[in-house]
mmCIF file of C-alpha atoms in Angstrom:
data_model
loop_
_atom_site.group_PDB
_atom_site.id
_atom_site.type_symbol
_atom_site.label_atom_id
_atom_site.label_comp_id
_atom_site.label_asym_id
_atom_site.label_seq_id
_atom_site.Cartn_x
_atom_site.Cartn_y
_atom_site.Cartn_z
ATOM 1 C CA MET A 1 -38.281 -7.094 -12.683
ATOM 2 C CA ASN A 2 -36.758 -3.807 -11.404
ATOM 3 C CA ASN A 3 -32.682 -4.675 -12.529
ATOM 4 C CA ALA A 4 -32.625 -1.085 -13.589
ATOM 5 C CA LEU A 5 -33.240 0.199 -10.279
ATOM 6 C CA HIS A 6 -30.315 -2.987 -8.400
ATOM 7 C CA ARG A 7 -28.283 -2.195 -10.811
ATOM 8 C CA THR A 8 -24.478 -0.810 -10.097
ATOM 9 C CA TRP A 9 -22.462 1.997 -11.569
ATOM 10 C CA ASN A 10 -19.983 1.188 -14.402
ATOM 11 C CA PRO A 11 -17.081 0.451 -12.709
ATOM 12 C CA TYR A 12 -15.225 3.373 -14.770
ATOM 13 C CA ILE A 13 -17.689 6.204 -14.123
ATOM 14 C CA ALA A 14 -17.631 4.684 -10.026
ATOM 15 C CA GLY A 15 -13.890 4.477 -10.324
ATOM 16 C CA THR A 16 -13.482 8.256 -11.881
ATOM 17 C CA ALA A 17 -15.120 9.286 -8.598
ATOM 18 C CA LEU A 18 -13.139 7.816 -6.828
ATOM 19 C CA GLY A 19 -10.379 9.110 -7.400
ATOM 20 C CA VAL A 20 -11.733 12.500 -7.517
ATOM 21 C CA VAL A 21 -12.927 12.174 -4.313
ATOM 22 C CA LEU A 22 -9.346 10.503 -3.180
ATOM 23 C CA PHE A 23 -7.858 13.815 -4.482
ATOM 24 C CA VAL A 24 -10.105 15.855 -2.781
ATOM 25 C CA THR A 25 -9.043 14.099 0.705
ATOM 26 C CA PHE A 26 -5.362 14.655 -0.014
ATOM 27 C CA PHE A 27 -5.785 18.395 -1.291
ATOM 28 C CA VAL A 28 -7.766 18.302 2.214
ATOM 29 C CA THR A 29 -6.234 16.966 4.692
ATOM 30 C CA ASP A 30 -2.640 15.991 3.322
ATOM 31 C CA HIS A 31 -2.759 11.998 3.073
ATOM 32 C CA GLY A 32 -5.862 9.517 1.673
ATOM 33 C CA LEU A 33 -8.682 7.030 2.240
ATOM 34 C CA GLY A 34 -8.202 5.135 4.882
ATOM 35 C CA VAL A 35 -10.399 2.469 7.073
ATOM 36 C CA THR A 36 -8.004 0.009 9.132
ATOM 37 C CA GLY A 37 -6.448 3.457 11.192
ATOM 38 C CA ALA A 38 -10.130 3.703 12.289
ATOM 39 C CA THR A 39 -10.763 -0.202 13.099
ATOM 40 C CA THR A 40 -7.752 0.078 15.236
ATOM 41 C CA SER A 41 -8.558 3.159 17.072
ATOM 42 C CA LEU A 42 -11.730 1.699 17.836
ATOM 43 C CA THR A 43 -9.972 -1.414 18.612
ATOM 44 C CA ALA A 44 -7.906 -0.020 21.473
ATOM 45 C CA VAL A 45 -10.016 2.010 22.701
ATOM 46 C CA ALA A 46 -13.199 0.080 23.403
ATOM 47 C CA VAL A 47 -9.985 -2.739 25.166
ATOM 48 C CA THR A 48 -9.514 -0.511 26.933
ATOM 49 C CA ILE A 49 -12.686 0.467 28.515
ATOM 50 C CA VAL A 50 -13.257 -3.416 29.205
ATOM 51 C CA VAL A 51 -9.491 -3.268 30.596
ATOM 52 C CA PRO A 52 -8.365 0.068 31.655
ATOM 53 C CA ASN A 53 -5.063 -0.939 31.866
ATOM 54 C CA ALA A 54 -4.051 -3.338 29.153
ATOM 55 C CA PHE A 55 -1.486 -2.330 27.295
ATOM 56 C CA GLY A 56 1.569 -1.541 28.659
ATOM 57 C CA PRO A 57 4.360 0.505 26.634
ATOM 58 C CA GLN A 58 5.583 -2.359 25.351
ATOM 59 C CA ASP A 59 2.163 -2.997 23.705
ATOM 60 C CA TYR A 60 1.493 -1.765 19.667
ATOM 61 C CA LEU A 61 -2.390 -0.183 21.242
ATOM 62 C CA ALA A 62 -0.917 1.582 23.607
ATOM 63 C CA ALA A 63 -0.715 4.616 21.330
ATOM 64 C CA TYR A 64 -3.506 4.324 20.321
ATOM 65 C CA ALA A 65 -5.091 3.910 23.218
ATOM 66 C CA ARG A 66 -4.004 7.134 24.335
ATOM 67 C CA ALA A 67 -4.570 8.824 21.166
ATOM 68 C CA GLY A 68 -8.543 7.925 21.982
ATOM 69 C CA ALA A 69 -10.846 7.930 19.512
ATOM 70 C CA ASN A 70 -12.040 11.244 18.217
ATOM 71 C CA THR A 71 -9.851 11.143 15.437
ATOM 72 C CA TRP A 72 -10.191 11.932 11.581
ATOM 73 C CA ILE A 73 -9.673 8.001 10.367
ATOM 74 C CA VAL A 74 -12.296 7.673 13.099
ATOM 75 C CA TRP A 75 -14.719 10.373 11.484
ATOM 76 C CA GLU A 76 -14.317 9.005 8.591
ATOM 77 C CA VAL A 77 -15.668 5.277 8.875
ATOM 78 C CA LEU A 78 -17.642 6.917 9.971
ATOM 79 C CA GLY A 79 -19.118 9.009 7.430
ATOM 80 C CA LEU A 80 -18.240 5.533 4.971
ATOM 81 C CA VAL A 81 -20.737 3.234 7.018
ATOM 82 C CA ILE A 82 -23.880 6.165 6.874
ATOM 83 C CA GLY A 83 -22.217 6.955 2.948
ATOM 84 C CA GLY A 84 -23.204 3.300 1.672
ATOM 85 C CA PHE A 85 -26.353 3.396 3.673
ATOM 86 C CA ALA A 86 -27.068 6.196 2.199
ATOM 87 C CA GLY A 87 -26.241 4.726 -1.634
ATOM 88 C CA SER A 88 -27.578 1.628 -1.224
ATOM 89 C CA LEU A 89 -31.218 3.152 -0.075
ATOM 90 C CA LEU A 90 -31.386 5.509 -2.804
ATOM 91 C CA GLY A 91 -30.103 2.919 -4.702
ATOM 92 C CA GLY A 92 -32.866 0.276 -3.813
ATOM 93 C CA ARG A 93 -29.575 -2.458 -2.383
ATOM 94 C CA PHE A 94 -30.549 -2.271 1.146
ATOM 95 C CA MET A 95 -31.537 -5.328 2.173
ATOM 96 C CA PRO A 96 -30.717 -6.942 5.727
ATOM 97 C CA LYS A 97 -29.270 -10.767 5.589
ATOM 98 C CA LEU A 98 -26.635 -13.526 5.884
ATOM 99 C CA ASP A 99 -24.529 -12.840 2.503
ATOM 100 C CA GLY A 100 -21.224 -14.820 1.037
ATOM 101 C CA PRO A 101 -21.544 -17.996 -0.149
ATOM 102 C CA PRO A 102 -23.743 -19.752 -2.355
ATOM 103 C CA ARG A 103 -22.646 -22.784 -1.284
ATOM 104 C CA ALA A 104 -22.673 -22.041 2.933
ATOM 105 C CA SER A 105 -24.402 -22.824 5.910
ATOM 106 C CA SER A 106 -25.390 -20.172 7.858
ATOM 107 C CA SER A 107 -23.289 -20.237 10.429
ATOM 108 C CA GLY A 108 -19.854 -21.105 8.166
ATOM 109 C CA ARG A 109 -21.610 -18.230 6.123
ATOM 110 C CA VAL A 110 -20.668 -16.296 9.929
ATOM 111 C CA ALA A 111 -17.160 -18.031 11.022
ATOM 112 C CA LEU A 112 -15.978 -17.145 6.974
ATOM 113 C CA ALA A 113 -16.598 -13.462 7.532
ATOM 114 C CA LEU A 114 -15.142 -14.000 11.337
ATOM 115 C CA LEU A 115 -11.818 -15.667 10.186
ATOM 116 C CA GLY A 116 -11.183 -13.677 6.563
ATOM 117 C CA GLY A 117 -12.287 -10.294 8.808
ATOM 118 C CA THR A 118 -9.237 -11.988 11.161
ATOM 119 C CA ALA A 119 -6.229 -12.417 8.447
ATOM 120 C CA SER A 120 -7.558 -9.592 6.433
ATOM 121 C CA GLY A 121 -7.259 -6.862 10.426
ATOM 122 C CA PHE A 122 -3.210 -9.106 11.023
ATOM 123 C CA GLY A 123 -2.173 -7.558 7.605
ATOM 124 C CA ALA A 124 -3.768 -4.224 7.531
ATOM 125 C CA ARG A 125 -0.993 -3.583 9.985
ATOM 126 C CA MET A 126 1.892 -5.974 8.803
ATOM 127 C CA SER A 127 1.162 -3.313 5.973
ATOM 128 C CA MET A 128 0.469 -0.258 8.056
ATOM 129 C CA GLY A 129 -2.923 -0.210 6.148
ATOM 130 C CA CYS A 130 -5.401 -1.582 3.652
ATOM 131 C CA THR A 131 -6.669 -1.851 0.717
ATOM 132 C CA SER A 132 -7.704 2.352 1.606
ATOM 133 C CA GLY A 133 -4.696 3.218 2.984
ATOM 134 C CA MET A 134 -2.025 1.710 1.019
ATOM 135 C CA GLY A 135 -3.669 0.281 -2.332
ATOM 136 C CA LEU A 136 -5.161 3.164 -3.099
ATOM 137 C CA SER A 137 -3.869 5.266 -1.428
ATOM 138 C CA GLY A 138 -0.638 4.057 -1.433
ATOM 139 C CA SER A 139 -0.763 3.946 -5.510
ATOM 140 C CA ALA A 140 -2.237 7.456 -6.445
ATOM 141 C CA PRO A 141 1.590 9.168 -5.016
ATOM 142 C CA LEU A 142 3.220 5.896 -7.961
ATOM 143 C CA ALA A 143 4.150 4.997 -4.136
ATOM 144 C CA ALA A 144 5.846 2.595 -4.603
ATOM 145 C CA ALA A 145 4.882 -0.030 -1.691
ATOM 146 C CA GLY A 146 1.164 1.000 -2.654
ATOM 147 C CA PHE A 147 1.801 -1.213 -5.625
ATOM 148 C CA LEU A 148 3.932 -4.335 -4.029
ATOM 149 C CA PHE A 149 0.729 -4.335 -1.848
ATOM 150 C CA LEU A 150 -1.153 -5.409 -4.743
ATOM 151 C CA VAL A 151 0.727 -7.196 -5.855
ATOM 152 C CA GLY A 152 1.608 -9.345 -2.683
ATOM 153 C CA PHE A 153 -2.946 -8.868 -1.706
ATOM 154 C CA PHE A 154 -3.780 -10.453 -5.873
ATOM 155 C CA LEU A 155 -1.314 -13.289 -5.456
ATOM 156 C CA ALA A 156 -2.378 -15.015 -2.515
ATOM 157 C CA GLY A 157 -6.050 -13.119 -2.951
ATOM 158 C CA THR A 158 -6.078 -15.376 -6.236
ATOM 159 C CA MET A 159 -5.166 -17.831 -4.684
ATOM 160 C CA PHE A 160 -6.668 -18.512 -1.965
ATOM 161 C CA ALA A 161 -9.998 -17.692 -4.057
ATOM 162 C CA MET A 162 -9.111 -20.900 -6.315
ATOM 163 C CA ILE A 163 -9.208 -23.188 -3.918
ATOM 164 C CA LEU A 164 -12.585 -21.669 -2.066
ATOM 165 C CA LYS A 165 -15.030 -21.322 -5.544
ATOM 166 C CA PRO A 166 -16.528 -24.555 -5.017
ATOM 167 C CA LEU A 167 -18.389 -22.734 -2.285
ATOM 168 C CA TRP A 168 -19.018 -19.940 -4.944
ATOM 169 C CA ARG A 169 -20.627 -22.191 -8.271
ATOM 170 C CA ARG A 170 -24.227 -20.828 -7.857
ATOM 171 C CA ARG A 171 -27.167 -23.338 -6.854
ATOM 172 C CA GLN A 172 -29.451 -23.814 -9.936
ATOM 173 C CA THR A 173 -32.291 -22.790 -9.001
ATOM 174 C CA ARG A 174 -33.662 -21.054 -11.947
ATOM 175 C CA MET B 1 -15.216 20.649 14.511
ATOM 176 C CA THR B 2 -13.738 21.233 10.698
ATOM 177 C CA VAL B 3 -11.417 17.552 12.309
ATOM 178 C CA ILE B 4 -15.191 16.327 12.434
ATOM 179 C CA LEU B 5 -17.101 17.764 9.622
ATOM 180 C CA SER B 6 -14.186 17.073 7.123
ATOM 181 C CA GLY B 7 -13.980 13.491 8.155
ATOM 182 C CA LEU B 8 -17.735 12.627 7.691
ATOM 183 C CA ILE B 9 -17.778 14.786 4.866
ATOM 184 C CA LEU B 10 -15.376 12.494 2.493
ATOM 185 C CA GLY B 11 -16.474 9.672 4.685
ATOM 186 C CA PHE B 12 -19.730 9.902 3.021
ATOM 187 C CA ALA B 13 -18.491 10.186 -0.443
ATOM 188 C CA PHE B 14 -16.814 7.319 0.007
ATOM 189 C CA GLY B 15 -18.478 4.887 1.191
ATOM 190 C CA PHE B 16 -21.917 6.173 -1.784
ATOM 191 C CA VAL B 17 -18.980 5.794 -4.612
ATOM 192 C CA LEU B 18 -18.085 2.462 -3.056
ATOM 193 C CA GLU B 19 -21.576 1.185 -2.517
ATOM 194 C CA GLY B 20 -22.487 3.007 -5.484
ATOM 195 C CA ALA B 21 -19.460 0.268 -7.305
ATOM 196 C CA GLY B 22 -20.975 -2.676 -6.184
ATOM 197 C CA PHE B 23 -19.230 -3.556 -3.470
ATOM 198 C CA ALA B 24 -21.119 -3.947 -0.857
ATOM 199 C CA ASN B 25 -21.235 -7.872 -3.148
ATOM 200 C CA PRO B 26 -19.155 -10.471 -1.504
ATOM 201 C CA GLU B 27 -19.974 -11.404 -4.776
ATOM 202 C CA CYS B 28 -18.958 -8.739 -7.206
ATOM 203 C CA LEU B 29 -15.264 -8.861 -4.676
ATOM 204 C CA THR B 30 -14.227 -12.449 -5.450
ATOM 205 C CA GLY B 31 -15.096 -12.598 -8.086
ATOM 206 C CA GLN B 32 -12.167 -10.607 -9.113
ATOM 207 C CA LEU B 33 -10.019 -13.536 -7.538
ATOM 208 C CA ARG B 34 -11.776 -16.063 -9.409
ATOM 209 C CA PHE B 35 -11.767 -13.254 -12.000
ATOM 210 C CA SER B 36 -15.843 -14.035 -13.097
ATOM 211 C CA ASN B 37 -16.447 -9.709 -12.760
ATOM 212 C CA TRP B 38 -13.564 -7.368 -13.129
ATOM 213 C CA ALA B 39 -15.488 -4.468 -11.481
ATOM 214 C CA VAL B 40 -12.954 -4.711 -9.049
ATOM 215 C CA PHE B 41 -9.619 -4.330 -10.732
ATOM 216 C CA LYS B 42 -11.780 -1.431 -13.134
ATOM 217 C CA VAL B 43 -12.670 0.426 -10.337
ATOM 218 C CA MET B 44 -9.895 -0.047 -8.664
ATOM 219 C CA PHE B 45 -7.306 1.850 -11.368
ATOM 220 C CA THR B 46 -8.742 4.058 -13.080
ATOM 221 C CA ALA B 47 -9.455 6.028 -9.396
ATOM 222 C CA ILE B 48 -6.017 4.903 -8.827
ATOM 223 C CA ILE B 49 -5.327 6.862 -12.627
ATOM 224 C CA VAL B 50 -7.778 10.138 -12.089
ATOM 225 C CA GLY B 51 -6.232 10.286 -8.641
ATOM 226 C CA ALA B 52 -2.639 10.063 -9.732
ATOM 227 C CA PHE B 53 -3.399 11.846 -12.871
ATOM 228 C CA LEU B 54 -5.449 15.028 -10.546
ATOM 229 C CA ILE B 55 -2.159 14.341 -8.092
ATOM 230 C CA TYR B 56 0.448 14.892 -10.123
ATOM 231 C CA GLY B 57 -1.001 17.953 -12.378
ATOM 232 C CA ALA B 58 -1.768 20.123 -8.867
ATOM 233 C CA ARG B 59 2.245 19.237 -8.109
ATOM 234 C CA ALA B 60 2.820 20.395 -12.235
ATOM 235 C CA LEU B 61 0.399 23.484 -11.747
ATOM 236 C CA GLY B 62 2.329 23.848 -8.462
ATOM 237 C CA LEU B 63 -0.969 23.393 -5.878
ATOM 238 C CA ILE B 64 0.448 20.794 -3.529
ATOM 239 C CA LYS B 65 4.065 19.763 -3.223
ATOM 240 C CA LEU B 66 4.521 16.030 -2.778
ATOM 241 C CA SER B 67 6.465 16.262 0.144
ATOM 242 C CA ASP B 68 3.368 17.715 1.970
ATOM 243 C CA ILE B 69 1.305 14.206 1.287
ATOM 244 C CA PHE B 70 1.848 10.548 3.046
ATOM 245 C CA VAL B 71 3.886 9.008 0.334
ATOM 246 C CA PRO B 72 4.185 5.465 2.348
ATOM 247 C CA SER B 73 7.186 4.424 2.031
ATOM 248 C CA VAL B 74 8.485 0.775 1.205
ATOM 249 C CA TYR B 75 8.862 -2.070 4.334
ATOM 250 C CA PHE B 76 8.705 -4.561 1.790
ATOM 251 C CA TRP B 77 7.764 -8.256 4.123
ATOM 252 C CA GLY B 78 5.290 -6.291 6.160
ATOM 253 C CA THR B 79 4.304 -4.206 2.935
ATOM 254 C CA LEU B 80 4.289 -7.791 0.927
ATOM 255 C CA LEU B 81 2.741 -10.143 3.964
ATOM 256 C CA GLY B 82 0.588 -7.328 4.551
ATOM 257 C CA GLY B 83 -0.824 -7.166 1.452
ATOM 258 C CA ALA B 84 -1.464 -10.706 1.395
ATOM 259 C CA GLY B 85 -3.010 -11.182 4.269
ATOM 260 C CA VAL B 86 -5.668 -8.449 2.809
ATOM 261 C CA GLY B 87 -6.018 -10.380 0.234
ATOM 262 C CA ILE B 88 -6.229 -13.849 2.081
ATOM 263 C CA GLY B 89 -9.301 -12.058 3.727
ATOM 264 C CA MET B 90 -11.395 -11.370 0.590
ATOM 265 C CA ALA B 91 -11.093 -14.627 -0.690
ATOM 266 C CA VAL B 92 -11.939 -15.675 2.418
ATOM 267 C CA GLY B 93 -14.265 -13.111 4.243
ATOM 268 C CA GLY B 94 -15.150 -11.842 0.910
ATOM 269 C CA TYR B 95 -14.065 -8.590 2.085
ATOM 270 C CA CYS B 96 -11.704 -6.091 2.638
ATOM 271 C CA PRO B 97 -11.856 -3.350 5.811
ATOM 272 C CA GLY B 98 -13.649 -0.806 4.228
ATOM 273 C CA THR B 99 -16.250 -2.900 1.996
ATOM 274 C CA SER B 100 -16.603 -4.667 4.894
ATOM 275 C CA ALA B 101 -18.153 -1.688 6.928
ATOM 276 C CA VAL B 102 -20.266 -0.687 3.706
ATOM 277 C CA ALA B 103 -21.655 -4.036 3.188
ATOM 278 C CA MET B 104 -22.478 -3.604 6.556
ATOM 279 C CA ALA B 105 -24.280 0.144 6.194
ATOM 280 C CA SER B 106 -25.933 -1.871 3.579
ATOM 281 C CA GLY B 107 -27.262 -4.741 5.930
ATOM 282 C CA ARG B 108 -25.229 -7.308 5.288
ATOM 283 C CA PHE B 109 -24.438 -9.313 9.036
ATOM 284 C CA ASP B 110 -22.451 -11.513 7.569
ATOM 285 C CA GLY B 111 -20.082 -7.824 6.395
ATOM 286 C CA PHE B 112 -20.841 -6.913 10.267
ATOM 287 C CA THR B 113 -19.409 -10.237 11.055
ATOM 288 C CA PHE B 114 -15.860 -9.744 9.409
ATOM 289 C CA LEU B 115 -15.489 -6.216 11.398
ATOM 290 C CA VAL B 116 -15.359 -7.914 14.611
ATOM 291 C CA GLY B 117 -12.919 -10.421 12.408
ATOM 292 C CA ILE B 118 -10.765 -6.858 11.362
ATOM 293 C CA GLY B 119 -10.590 -6.652 16.300
ATOM 294 C CA VAL B 120 -9.873 -10.200 16.772
ATOM 295 C CA GLY B 121 -7.169 -9.923 13.674
ATOM 296 C CA THR B 122 -6.231 -6.613 15.329
ATOM 297 C CA LEU B 123 -5.130 -7.465 18.885
ATOM 298 C CA LEU B 124 -3.379 -10.613 17.051
ATOM 299 C CA PHE B 125 -1.124 -8.759 16.402
ATOM 300 C CA ASN B 126 -0.745 -6.484 18.924
ATOM 301 C CA ALA B 127 0.571 -10.252 21.034
ATOM 302 C CA ALA B 128 2.353 -10.987 17.897
ATOM 303 C CA TYR B 129 4.223 -7.141 17.695
ATOM 304 C CA PRO B 130 7.397 -7.804 20.083
ATOM 305 C CA SER B 131 8.682 -10.428 18.358
ATOM 306 C CA ILE B 132 7.647 -9.049 14.642
ATOM 307 C CA HIS B 133 8.037 -6.001 14.419
ATOM 308 C CA SER B 134 12.086 -5.762 13.931
ATOM 309 C CA TRP B 135 11.810 -8.077 10.902
ATOM 310 C CA ILE B 136 8.239 -6.574 9.171
ATOM 311 C CA TYR B 137 8.608 -2.745 10.023
ATOM 312 C CA ALA B 138 12.369 -2.352 7.949
ATOM 313 C CA GLN B 139 12.657 0.327 5.778
ATOM 314 C CA THR B 140 13.538 -1.000 1.874
ATOM 315 C CA GLY B 141 15.058 2.568 0.561
ATOM 316 C CA PRO B 142 14.096 6.273 0.834
ATOM 317 C CA ASP B 143 11.499 7.582 2.723
ATOM 318 C CA ALA B 144 8.194 7.380 0.833
ATOM 319 C CA LEU B 145 10.119 6.722 -2.451
ATOM 320 C CA THR B 146 7.260 6.226 -5.724
ATOM 321 C CA LEU B 147 8.450 4.088 -8.648
ATOM 322 C CA PRO B 148 8.672 7.501 -10.435
ATOM 323 C CA HIS B 149 11.946 7.879 -8.434
ATOM 324 C CA LEU B 150 12.214 3.430 -8.241
ATOM 325 C CA LEU B 151 12.637 3.587 -11.660
ATOM 326 C CA ARG B 152 14.206 6.212 -12.397
ATOM 327 C CA VAL B 153 11.490 7.654 -15.108
ATOM 328 C CA SER B 154 8.681 10.225 -15.405
ATOM 329 C CA PRO B 155 5.413 9.986 -13.629
ATOM 330 C CA TRP B 156 3.378 10.573 -16.325
ATOM 331 C CA PHE B 157 5.336 7.619 -17.800
ATOM 332 C CA ILE B 158 3.896 5.348 -15.872
ATOM 333 C CA LEU B 159 0.488 7.222 -16.038
ATOM 334 C CA ILE B 160 1.117 6.149 -19.314
ATOM 335 C CA VAL B 161 1.710 2.881 -19.154
ATOM 336 C CA LEU B 162 -0.675 2.325 -16.809
ATOM 337 C CA LEU B 163 -3.464 3.847 -18.777
ATOM 338 C CA ALA B 164 -2.569 1.515 -21.299
ATOM 339 C CA ALA B 165 -2.737 -1.301 -19.405
ATOM 340 C CA LEU B 166 -6.287 -0.357 -17.531
ATOM 341 C CA THR B 167 -7.274 -0.020 -21.442
ATOM 342 C CA ALA B 168 -6.005 -3.466 -22.816
ATOM 343 C CA ILE B 169 -6.924 -5.422 -19.851
ATOM 344 C CA GLY B 170 -10.955 -3.410 -20.257
ATOM 345 C CA TRP B 171 -11.143 -3.938 -23.449
ATOM 346 C CA MET B 172 -9.145 -7.814 -23.036
ATOM 347 C CA VAL B 173 -12.549 -8.546 -21.195
ATOM 348 C CA GLY B 174 -15.701 -6.582 -21.902
ATOM 349 C CA ALA B 175 -18.189 -5.334 -19.431
ATOM 350 C CA ASP B 176 -18.876 -7.901 -16.931
ATOM 351 C CA LYS B 177 -22.430 -9.219 -16.679
ATOM 352 C CA SER B 178 -24.624 -6.830 -14.014
ATOM 353 C CA LEU B 179 -24.882 -8.890 -10.713
ATOM 354 C CA SER B 180 -29.166 -9.250 -9.617
ATOM 355 C CA HIS B 181 -28.695 -7.933 -5.777
ATOM 356 C CA SER B 182 -32.355 -8.812 -4.189
ATOM 357 C CA GLU B 183 -31.571 -13.256 -5.298
ATOM 358 C CA ASP B 184 -33.076 -13.217 -1.959
#
């Protein structure tokens, strides 16, 4: 019954805060916020730790492996994780669990998250940025690319969400 | 050192706001794609409008030059199909890259699994790259093409249209029901 504690922020206040953080990032670093720049670096570096000469000059990931993981974007994503952890603790929303569609089994949830992540990781390389790096940081300076990304994102996203809708029906428990 | 601190501090603020907005919760994120929850639209569009207002305002005051900040160019098929891939990823897996990291930070194991999937997708892209890069990375139009440039209108006109759209849609859909975060 401590619902007020768990409630998230008003969306317009959260959006304003996000816009201000984004502007400060542009002002300080000359670029916006992102995420998959870091996941791409970390993937490339992790592979080269296991297989030192995994990438040849024709490989997309060769440049990322050469640049290493000590980059602004990797530190930013580490900060993002710490910020999310701090926010969920302070807001009373931290809870270890396997989330996902209510009608999917545990293994189904793991499989869907893995599959969705794969589509997202592949897609974000095609568009050279994800919802943060392209959708948000591209659209704020009013780049046509940012809005084109959002069109593709919402069209394909809503189509697939409609197909998977039955999985998200709430169980009638109370 | 400056790079580390700037990255950590700005990233912290970014993650704190995303989590506060409720974006660690896959029910909230996918609810937008089912049109049952409008928080994603409201937060994203408010952030874009506030960010754009500050960027173009700072430019008008001479504090920032648009040519000095990163403005992405259009690679039509790459940008559009990449956006579709990230959208499908959210519908199927519950998140996008940033929100999966915040979900993991709030204790969600599926957020971690989604991040592992991003690594797999990145490796698949690396494998496909030689055969697809020529058409997905074919640039459309000039470098750093913006909407004001493309449509030959003032950026302030675009901002007013975006603000009007946000106000109208926000008013039509009303306030969202608060999602329970502790049901299990």
